[in-house]
PDB file of C-alpha atoms in Angstrom:
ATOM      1  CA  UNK A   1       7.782-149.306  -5.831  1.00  0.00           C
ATOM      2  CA  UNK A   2      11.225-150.066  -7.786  1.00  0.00           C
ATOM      3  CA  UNK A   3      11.036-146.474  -9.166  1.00  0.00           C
ATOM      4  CA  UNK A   4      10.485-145.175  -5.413  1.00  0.00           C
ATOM      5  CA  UNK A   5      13.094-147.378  -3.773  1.00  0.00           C
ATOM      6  CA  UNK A   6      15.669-145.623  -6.882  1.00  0.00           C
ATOM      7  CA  UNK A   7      14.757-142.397  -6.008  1.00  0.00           C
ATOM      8  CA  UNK A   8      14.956-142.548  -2.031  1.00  0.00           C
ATOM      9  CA  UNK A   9      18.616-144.309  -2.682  1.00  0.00           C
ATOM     10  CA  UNK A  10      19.206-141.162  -4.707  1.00  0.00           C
ATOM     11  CA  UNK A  11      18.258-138.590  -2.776  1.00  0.00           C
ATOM     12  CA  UNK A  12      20.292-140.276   0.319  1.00  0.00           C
ATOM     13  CA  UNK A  13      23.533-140.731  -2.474  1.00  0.00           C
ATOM     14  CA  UNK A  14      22.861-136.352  -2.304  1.00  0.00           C
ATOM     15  CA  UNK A  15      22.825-135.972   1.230  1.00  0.00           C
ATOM     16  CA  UNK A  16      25.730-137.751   1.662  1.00  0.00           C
ATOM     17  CA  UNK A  17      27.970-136.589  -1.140  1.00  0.00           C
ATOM     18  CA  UNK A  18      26.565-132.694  -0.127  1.00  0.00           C
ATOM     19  CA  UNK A  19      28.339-133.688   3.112  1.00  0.00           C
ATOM     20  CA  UNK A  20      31.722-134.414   2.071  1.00  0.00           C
ATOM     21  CA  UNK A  21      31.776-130.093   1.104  1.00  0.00           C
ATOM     22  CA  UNK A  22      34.825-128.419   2.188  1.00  0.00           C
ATOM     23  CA  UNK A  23      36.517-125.563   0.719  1.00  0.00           C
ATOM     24  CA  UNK A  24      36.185-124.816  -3.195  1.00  0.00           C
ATOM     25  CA  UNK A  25      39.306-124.459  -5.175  1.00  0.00           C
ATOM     26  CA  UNK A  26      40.514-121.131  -6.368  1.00  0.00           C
ATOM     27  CA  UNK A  27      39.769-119.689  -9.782  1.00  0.00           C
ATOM     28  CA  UNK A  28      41.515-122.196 -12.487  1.00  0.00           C
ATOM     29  CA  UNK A  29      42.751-124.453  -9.367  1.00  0.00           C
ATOM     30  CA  UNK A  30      41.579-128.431  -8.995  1.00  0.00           C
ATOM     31  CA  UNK A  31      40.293-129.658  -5.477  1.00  0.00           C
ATOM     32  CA  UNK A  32      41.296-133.574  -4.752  1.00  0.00           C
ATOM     33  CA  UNK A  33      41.045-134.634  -1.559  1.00  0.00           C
ATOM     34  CA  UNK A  34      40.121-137.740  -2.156  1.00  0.00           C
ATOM     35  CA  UNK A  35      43.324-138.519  -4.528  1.00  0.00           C
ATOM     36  CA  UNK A  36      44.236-141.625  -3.022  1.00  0.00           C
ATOM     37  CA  UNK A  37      40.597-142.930  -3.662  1.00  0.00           C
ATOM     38  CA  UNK A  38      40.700-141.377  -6.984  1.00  0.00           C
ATOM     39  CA  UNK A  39      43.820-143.283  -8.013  1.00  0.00           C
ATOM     40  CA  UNK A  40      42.090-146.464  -7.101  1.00  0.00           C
ATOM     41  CA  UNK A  41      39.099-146.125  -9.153  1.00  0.00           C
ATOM     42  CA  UNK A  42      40.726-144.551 -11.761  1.00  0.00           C
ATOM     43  CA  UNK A  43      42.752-147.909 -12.421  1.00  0.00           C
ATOM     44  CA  UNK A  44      40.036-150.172 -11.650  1.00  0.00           C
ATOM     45  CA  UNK A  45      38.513-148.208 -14.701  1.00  0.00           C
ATOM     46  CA  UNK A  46      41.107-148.528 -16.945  1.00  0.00           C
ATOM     47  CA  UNK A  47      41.270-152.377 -16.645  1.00  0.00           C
ATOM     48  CA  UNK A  48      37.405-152.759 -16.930  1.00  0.00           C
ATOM     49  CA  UNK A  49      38.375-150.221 -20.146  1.00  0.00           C
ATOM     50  CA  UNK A  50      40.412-152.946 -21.558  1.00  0.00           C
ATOM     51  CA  UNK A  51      38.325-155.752 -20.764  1.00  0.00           C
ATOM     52  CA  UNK A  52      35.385-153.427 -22.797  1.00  0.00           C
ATOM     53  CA  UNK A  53      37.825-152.834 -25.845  1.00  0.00           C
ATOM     54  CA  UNK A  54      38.985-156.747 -25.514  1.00  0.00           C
ATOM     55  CA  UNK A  55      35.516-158.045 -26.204  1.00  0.00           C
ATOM     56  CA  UNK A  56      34.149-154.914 -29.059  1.00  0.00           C
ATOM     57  CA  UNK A  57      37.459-155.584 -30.814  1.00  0.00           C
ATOM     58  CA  UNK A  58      35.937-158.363 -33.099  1.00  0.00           C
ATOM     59  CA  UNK A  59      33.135-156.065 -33.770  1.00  0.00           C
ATOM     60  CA  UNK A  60      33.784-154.914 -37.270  1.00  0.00           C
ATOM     61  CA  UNK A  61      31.056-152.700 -38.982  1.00  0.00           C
ATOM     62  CA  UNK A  62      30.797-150.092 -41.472  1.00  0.00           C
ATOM     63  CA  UNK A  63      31.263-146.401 -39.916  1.00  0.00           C
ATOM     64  CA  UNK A  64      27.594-145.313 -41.101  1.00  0.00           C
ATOM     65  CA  UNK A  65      26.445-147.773 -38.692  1.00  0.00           C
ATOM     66  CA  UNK A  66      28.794-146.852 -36.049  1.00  0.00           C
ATOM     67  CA  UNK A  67      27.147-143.575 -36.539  1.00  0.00           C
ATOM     68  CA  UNK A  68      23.780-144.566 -36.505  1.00  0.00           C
ATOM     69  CA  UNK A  69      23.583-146.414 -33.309  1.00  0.00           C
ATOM     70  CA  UNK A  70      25.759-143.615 -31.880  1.00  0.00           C
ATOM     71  CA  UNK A  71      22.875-141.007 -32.985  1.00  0.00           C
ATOM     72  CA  UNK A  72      19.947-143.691 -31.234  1.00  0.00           C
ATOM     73  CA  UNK A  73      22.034-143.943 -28.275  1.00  0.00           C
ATOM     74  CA  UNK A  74      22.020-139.966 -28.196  1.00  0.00           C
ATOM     75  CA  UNK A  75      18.826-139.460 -29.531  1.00  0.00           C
ATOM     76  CA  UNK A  76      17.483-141.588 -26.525  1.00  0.00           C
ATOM     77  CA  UNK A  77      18.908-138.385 -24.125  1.00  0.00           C
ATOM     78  CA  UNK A  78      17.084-135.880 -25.408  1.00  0.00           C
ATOM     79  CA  UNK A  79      13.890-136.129 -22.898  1.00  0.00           C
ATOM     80  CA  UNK A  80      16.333-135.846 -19.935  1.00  0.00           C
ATOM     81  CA  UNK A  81      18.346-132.538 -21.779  1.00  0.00           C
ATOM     82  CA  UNK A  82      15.365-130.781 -22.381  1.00  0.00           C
ATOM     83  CA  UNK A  83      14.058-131.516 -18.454  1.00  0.00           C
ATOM     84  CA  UNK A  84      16.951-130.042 -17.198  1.00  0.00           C
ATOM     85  CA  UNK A  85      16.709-127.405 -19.986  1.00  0.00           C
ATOM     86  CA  UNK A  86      13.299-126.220 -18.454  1.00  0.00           C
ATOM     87  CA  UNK A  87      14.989-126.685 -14.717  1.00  0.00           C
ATOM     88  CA  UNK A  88      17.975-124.250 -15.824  1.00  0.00           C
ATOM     89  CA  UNK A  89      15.084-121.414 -17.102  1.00  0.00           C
ATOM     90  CA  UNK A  90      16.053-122.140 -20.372  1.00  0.00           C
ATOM     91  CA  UNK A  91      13.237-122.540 -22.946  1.00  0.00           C
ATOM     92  CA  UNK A  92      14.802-122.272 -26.393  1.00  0.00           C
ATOM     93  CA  UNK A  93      17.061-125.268 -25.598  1.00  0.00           C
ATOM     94  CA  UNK A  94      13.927-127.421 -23.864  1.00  0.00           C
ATOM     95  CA  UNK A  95      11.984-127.300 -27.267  1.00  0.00           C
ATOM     96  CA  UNK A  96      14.656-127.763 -29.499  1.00  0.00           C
ATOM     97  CA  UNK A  97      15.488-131.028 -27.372  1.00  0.00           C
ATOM     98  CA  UNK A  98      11.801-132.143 -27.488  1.00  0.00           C
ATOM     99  CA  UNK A  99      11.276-131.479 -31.022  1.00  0.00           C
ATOM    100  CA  UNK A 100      14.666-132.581 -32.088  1.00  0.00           C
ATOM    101  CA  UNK A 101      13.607-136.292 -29.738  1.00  0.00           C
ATOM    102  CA  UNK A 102      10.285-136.030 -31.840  1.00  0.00           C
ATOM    103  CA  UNK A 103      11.079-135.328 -34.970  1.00  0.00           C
ATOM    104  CA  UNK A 104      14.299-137.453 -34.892  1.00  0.00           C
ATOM    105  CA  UNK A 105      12.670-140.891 -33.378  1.00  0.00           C
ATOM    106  CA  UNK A 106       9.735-140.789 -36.016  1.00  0.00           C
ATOM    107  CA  UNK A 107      10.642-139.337 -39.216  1.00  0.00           C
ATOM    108  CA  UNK A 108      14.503-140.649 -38.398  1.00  0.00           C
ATOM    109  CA  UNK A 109      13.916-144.199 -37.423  1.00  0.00           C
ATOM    110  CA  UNK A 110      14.600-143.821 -33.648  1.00  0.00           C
ATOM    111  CA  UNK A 111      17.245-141.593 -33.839  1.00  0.00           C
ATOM    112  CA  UNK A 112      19.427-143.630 -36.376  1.00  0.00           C
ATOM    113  CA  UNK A 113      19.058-140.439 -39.081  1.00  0.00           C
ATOM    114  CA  UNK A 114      19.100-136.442 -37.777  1.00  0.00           C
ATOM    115  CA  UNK A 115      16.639-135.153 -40.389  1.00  0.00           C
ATOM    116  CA  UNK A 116      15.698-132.568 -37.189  1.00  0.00           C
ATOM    117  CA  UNK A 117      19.306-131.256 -37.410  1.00  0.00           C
ATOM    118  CA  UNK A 118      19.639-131.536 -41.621  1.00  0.00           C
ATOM    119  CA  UNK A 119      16.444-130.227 -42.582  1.00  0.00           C
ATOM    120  CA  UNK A 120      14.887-128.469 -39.950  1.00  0.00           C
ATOM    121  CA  UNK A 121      18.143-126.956 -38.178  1.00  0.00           C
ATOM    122  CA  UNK A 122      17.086-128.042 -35.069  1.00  0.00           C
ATOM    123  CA  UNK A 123      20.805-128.471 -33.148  1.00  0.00           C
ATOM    124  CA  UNK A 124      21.373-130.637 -29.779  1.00  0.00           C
ATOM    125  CA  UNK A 125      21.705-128.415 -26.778  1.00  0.00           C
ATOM    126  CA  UNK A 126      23.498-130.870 -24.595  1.00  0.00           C
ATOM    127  CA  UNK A 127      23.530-130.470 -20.967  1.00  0.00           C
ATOM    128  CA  UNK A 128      22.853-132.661 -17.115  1.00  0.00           C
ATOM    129  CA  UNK A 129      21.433-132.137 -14.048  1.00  0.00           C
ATOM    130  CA  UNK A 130      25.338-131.449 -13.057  1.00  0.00           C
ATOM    131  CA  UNK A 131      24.770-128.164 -15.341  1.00  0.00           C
ATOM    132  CA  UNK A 132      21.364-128.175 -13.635  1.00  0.00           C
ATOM    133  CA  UNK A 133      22.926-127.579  -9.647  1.00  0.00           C
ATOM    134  CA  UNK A 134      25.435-125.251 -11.188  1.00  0.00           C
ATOM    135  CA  UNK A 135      22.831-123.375 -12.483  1.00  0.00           C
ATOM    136  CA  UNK A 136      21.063-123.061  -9.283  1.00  0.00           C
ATOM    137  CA  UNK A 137      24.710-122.145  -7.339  1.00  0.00           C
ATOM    138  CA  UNK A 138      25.821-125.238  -6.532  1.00  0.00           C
ATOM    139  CA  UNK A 139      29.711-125.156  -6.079  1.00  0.00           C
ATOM    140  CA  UNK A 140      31.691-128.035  -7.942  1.00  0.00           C
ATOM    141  CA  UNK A 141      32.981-129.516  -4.811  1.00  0.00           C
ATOM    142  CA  UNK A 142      35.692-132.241  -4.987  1.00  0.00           C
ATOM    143  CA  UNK A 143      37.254-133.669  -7.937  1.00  0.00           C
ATOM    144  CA  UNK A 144      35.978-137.656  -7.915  1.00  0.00           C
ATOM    145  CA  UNK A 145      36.329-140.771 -10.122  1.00  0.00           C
ATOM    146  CA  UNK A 146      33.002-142.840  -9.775  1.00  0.00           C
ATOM    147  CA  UNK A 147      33.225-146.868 -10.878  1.00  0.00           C
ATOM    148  CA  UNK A 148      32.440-147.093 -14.704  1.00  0.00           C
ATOM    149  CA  UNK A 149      31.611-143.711 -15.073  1.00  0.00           C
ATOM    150  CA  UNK A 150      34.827-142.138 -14.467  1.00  0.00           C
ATOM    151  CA  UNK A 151      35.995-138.380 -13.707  1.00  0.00           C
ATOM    152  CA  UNK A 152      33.403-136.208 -12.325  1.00  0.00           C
ATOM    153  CA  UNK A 153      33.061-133.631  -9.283  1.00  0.00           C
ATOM    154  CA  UNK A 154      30.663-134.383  -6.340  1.00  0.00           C
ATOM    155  CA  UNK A 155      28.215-132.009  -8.051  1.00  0.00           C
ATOM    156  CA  UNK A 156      28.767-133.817 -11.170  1.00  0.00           C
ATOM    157  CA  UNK A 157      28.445-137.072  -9.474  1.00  0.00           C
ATOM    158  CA  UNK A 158      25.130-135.834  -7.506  1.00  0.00           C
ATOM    159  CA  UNK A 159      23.863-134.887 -11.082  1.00  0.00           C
ATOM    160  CA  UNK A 160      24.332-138.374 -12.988  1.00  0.00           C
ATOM    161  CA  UNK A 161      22.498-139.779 -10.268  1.00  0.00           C
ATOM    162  CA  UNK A 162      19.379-138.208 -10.485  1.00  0.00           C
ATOM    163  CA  UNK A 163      19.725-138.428 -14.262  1.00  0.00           C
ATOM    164  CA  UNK A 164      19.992-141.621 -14.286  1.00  0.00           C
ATOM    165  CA  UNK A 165      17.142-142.350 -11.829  1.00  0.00           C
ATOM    166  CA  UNK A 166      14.721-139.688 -13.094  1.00  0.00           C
ATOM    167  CA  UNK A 167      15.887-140.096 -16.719  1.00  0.00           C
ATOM    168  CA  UNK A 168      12.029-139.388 -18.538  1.00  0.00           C
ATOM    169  CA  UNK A 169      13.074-142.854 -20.900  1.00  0.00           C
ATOM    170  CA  UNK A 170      14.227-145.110 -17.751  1.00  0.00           C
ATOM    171  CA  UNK A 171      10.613-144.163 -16.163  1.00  0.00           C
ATOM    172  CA  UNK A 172       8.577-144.347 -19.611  1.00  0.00           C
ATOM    173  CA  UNK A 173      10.071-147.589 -20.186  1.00  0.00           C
ATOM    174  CA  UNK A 174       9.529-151.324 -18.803  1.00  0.00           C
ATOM    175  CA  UNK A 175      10.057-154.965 -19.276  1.00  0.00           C
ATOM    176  CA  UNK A 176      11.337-155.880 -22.954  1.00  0.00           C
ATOM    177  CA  UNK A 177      11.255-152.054 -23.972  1.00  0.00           C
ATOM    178  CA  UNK A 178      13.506-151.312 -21.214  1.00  0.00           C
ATOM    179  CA  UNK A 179      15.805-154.218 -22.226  1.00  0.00           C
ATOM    180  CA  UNK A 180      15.836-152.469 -25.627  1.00  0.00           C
ATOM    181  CA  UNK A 181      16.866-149.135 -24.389  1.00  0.00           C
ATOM    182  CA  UNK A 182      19.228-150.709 -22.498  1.00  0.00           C
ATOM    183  CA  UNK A 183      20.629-152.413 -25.156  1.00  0.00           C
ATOM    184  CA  UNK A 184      20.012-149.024 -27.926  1.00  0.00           C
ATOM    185  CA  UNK A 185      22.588-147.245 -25.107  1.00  0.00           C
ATOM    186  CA  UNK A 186      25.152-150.132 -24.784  1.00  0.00           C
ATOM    187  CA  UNK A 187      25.620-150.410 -28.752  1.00  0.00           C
ATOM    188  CA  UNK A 188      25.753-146.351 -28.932  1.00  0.00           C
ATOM    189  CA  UNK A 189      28.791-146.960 -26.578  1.00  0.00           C
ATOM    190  CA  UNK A 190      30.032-149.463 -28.374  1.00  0.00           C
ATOM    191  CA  UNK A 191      30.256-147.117 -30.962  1.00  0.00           C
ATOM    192  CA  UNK A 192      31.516-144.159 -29.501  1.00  0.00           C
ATOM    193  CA  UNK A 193      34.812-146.092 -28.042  1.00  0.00           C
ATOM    194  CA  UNK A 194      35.500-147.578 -31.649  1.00  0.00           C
ATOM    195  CA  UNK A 195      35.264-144.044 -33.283  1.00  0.00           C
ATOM    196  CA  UNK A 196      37.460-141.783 -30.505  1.00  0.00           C
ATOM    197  CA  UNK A 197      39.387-144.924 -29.447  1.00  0.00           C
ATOM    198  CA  UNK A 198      42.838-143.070 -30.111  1.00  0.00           C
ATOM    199  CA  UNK A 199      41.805-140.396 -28.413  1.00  0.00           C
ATOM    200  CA  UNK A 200      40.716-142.173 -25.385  1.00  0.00           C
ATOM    201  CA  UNK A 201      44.155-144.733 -25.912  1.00  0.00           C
ATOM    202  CA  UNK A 202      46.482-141.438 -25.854  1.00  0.00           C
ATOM    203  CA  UNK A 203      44.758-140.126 -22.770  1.00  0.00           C
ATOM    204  CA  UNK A 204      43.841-143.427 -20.404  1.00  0.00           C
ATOM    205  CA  UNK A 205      46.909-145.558 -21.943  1.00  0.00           C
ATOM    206  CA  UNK A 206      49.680-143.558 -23.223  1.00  0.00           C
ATOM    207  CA  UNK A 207      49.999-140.642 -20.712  1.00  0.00           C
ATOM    208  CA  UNK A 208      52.597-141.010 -18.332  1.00  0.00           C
ATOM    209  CA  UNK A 209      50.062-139.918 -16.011  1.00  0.00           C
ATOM    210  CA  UNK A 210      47.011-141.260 -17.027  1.00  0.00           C
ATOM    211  CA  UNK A 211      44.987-139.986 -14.185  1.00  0.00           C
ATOM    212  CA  UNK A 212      46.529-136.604 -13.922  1.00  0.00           C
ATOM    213  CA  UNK A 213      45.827-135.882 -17.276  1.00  0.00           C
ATOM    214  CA  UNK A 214      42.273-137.240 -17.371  1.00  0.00           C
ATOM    215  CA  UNK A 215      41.723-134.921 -14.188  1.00  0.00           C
ATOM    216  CA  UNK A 216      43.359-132.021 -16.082  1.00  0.00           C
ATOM    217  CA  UNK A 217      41.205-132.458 -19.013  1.00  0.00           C
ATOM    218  CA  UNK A 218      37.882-133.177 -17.408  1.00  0.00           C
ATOM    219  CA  UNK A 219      37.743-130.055 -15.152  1.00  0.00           C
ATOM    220  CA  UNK A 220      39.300-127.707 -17.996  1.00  0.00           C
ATOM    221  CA  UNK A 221      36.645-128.785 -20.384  1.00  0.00           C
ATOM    222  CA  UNK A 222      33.696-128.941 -18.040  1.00  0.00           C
ATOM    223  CA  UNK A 223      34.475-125.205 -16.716  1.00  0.00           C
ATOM    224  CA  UNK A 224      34.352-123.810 -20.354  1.00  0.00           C
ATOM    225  CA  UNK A 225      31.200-125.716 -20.981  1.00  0.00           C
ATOM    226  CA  UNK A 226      29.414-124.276 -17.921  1.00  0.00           C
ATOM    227  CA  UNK A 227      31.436-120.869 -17.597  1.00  0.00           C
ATOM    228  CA  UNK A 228      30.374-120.795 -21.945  1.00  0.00           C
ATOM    229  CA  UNK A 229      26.919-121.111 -21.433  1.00  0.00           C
ATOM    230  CA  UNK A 230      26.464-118.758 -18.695  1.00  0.00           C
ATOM    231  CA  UNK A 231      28.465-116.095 -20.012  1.00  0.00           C
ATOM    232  CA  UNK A 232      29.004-116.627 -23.623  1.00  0.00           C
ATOM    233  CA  UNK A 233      32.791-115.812 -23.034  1.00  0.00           C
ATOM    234  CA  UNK A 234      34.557-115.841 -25.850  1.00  0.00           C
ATOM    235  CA  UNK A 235      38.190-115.234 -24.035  1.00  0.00           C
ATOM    236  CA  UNK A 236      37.961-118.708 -21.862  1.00  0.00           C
ATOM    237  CA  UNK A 237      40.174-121.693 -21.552  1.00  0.00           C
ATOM    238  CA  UNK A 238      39.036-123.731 -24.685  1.00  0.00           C
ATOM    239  CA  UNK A 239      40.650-127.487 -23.638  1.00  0.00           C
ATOM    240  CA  UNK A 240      40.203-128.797 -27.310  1.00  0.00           C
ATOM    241  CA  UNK A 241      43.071-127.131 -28.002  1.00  0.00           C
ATOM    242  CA  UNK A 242      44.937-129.302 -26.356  1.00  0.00           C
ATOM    243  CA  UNK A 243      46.091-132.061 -28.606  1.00  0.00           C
ATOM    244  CA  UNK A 244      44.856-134.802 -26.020  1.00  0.00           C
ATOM    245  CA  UNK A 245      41.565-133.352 -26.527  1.00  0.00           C
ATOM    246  CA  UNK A 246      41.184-133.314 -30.226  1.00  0.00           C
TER     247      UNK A 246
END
């Protein structure tokens, strides 16, 4: 009934960011509407950023650990990559996802070691349900910035919902397993924000425009990963080289 109740709130969350369409940006051009909105967020974000950094600050651990519950935490996405793998007509991706999630939470102690990637050469195809509806000819709609999650576009945004409501390992998962997941994903973000925390600082703290420049980055580097996949162009906008992005 819980699961139901998720999924009819999702579905609605579609309709009603589908509705908010207008026109698409040019080629290379940003749509934001909603800028004003967007501003808002965006600094509620960056205090609930420090607030996160404030209390994993005393966490001190060796970086093989760092990188082991940042492999779990990743490991624990697979199901949901290779779903929308299959979705997106691609199969080589789908059962390199599944194997790699097999492989990787047996012989590699839930996900903590990649002996899929080291010895079998099975590599991470990573991809979302956002991917997903541009596959199927979705347009990106507006540039938002959702609570916690941060920048996105209203397909993106339509696209983290469902995976996170349909996620395979959310449904599989209940009572003090779920609480472990939970907890398996928290630590991998943990993690992630010690290892890249310069990066993010330069970007969220140290631009003069913090939200300009997040906005800038997150729409150059999602159109290369979509417009890279589809076409395999070697000639687009790669946004790692910007030094913000490194």
């Amino acid at each position: 009934m819980q699961l139901l109740t998720l999924q009819t709130g999702a579905l609605a969350m579609c309709v009603v960011l589908a509705g908010c369409g207008g026109t698409p940006p040019h080629e290379g051009e940003f749509w934001d509407p909603h800028e004003e909105q967007n501003r808002s967020t965006h600094e509620f974000n960056k205090k609930l950023d420090r607030v996160f950094v404030t209390a994993i600050k005393p966490i001190v651990l060796p970086e093989p650990v760092f990188d082991g519950l940042a492999n779990a935490s990743r490991n624990l996405g697979l199901p949901s990559k290779a779903v929308n793998s299959v979705l997106q007509g691609r199969a080589e991706p789908a059962v390199e996802n599944s194997l790699r999630f097999v492989i990787n939470s047996t012989i590699g102690i839930g996900g903590v070691f990649d002996p899929a990637g080291a010895v079998f050469g099975l590599h991470e195809t990573d991809t979302d349900f956002g991917e997903t509806l541009y596959v199927w000819g979705w347009s990106e709609g507006a540039y938002v910035v959702l609570p916690v999650v941060g920048a996105s576009t209203e397909r993106d945004a339509i696209g983290w919902l469902v995976d996170f409501v349909l996620d395979p390992v959310n449904v599989a998962f209940e009572g003090q397993d779920a609480v472990a997941v939970t907890g398996v994903r928290i630590a991998g973000k943990i993690a992630n924000r010690k290892r890249f925390g310069d990066t993010v600082d330069s970007v969220l703290h140290e631009s003069a425009d913090s939200y300009a420049q997040t906005r800038l980055l997150y729409l150059q580097s999602r159109r290369y990963q979509l417009s890279g996949r589809e076409e395999n162009d070697a000639d687009a906008y790669d946004p790692y080289e910007d030094p913000y992005a490194e």
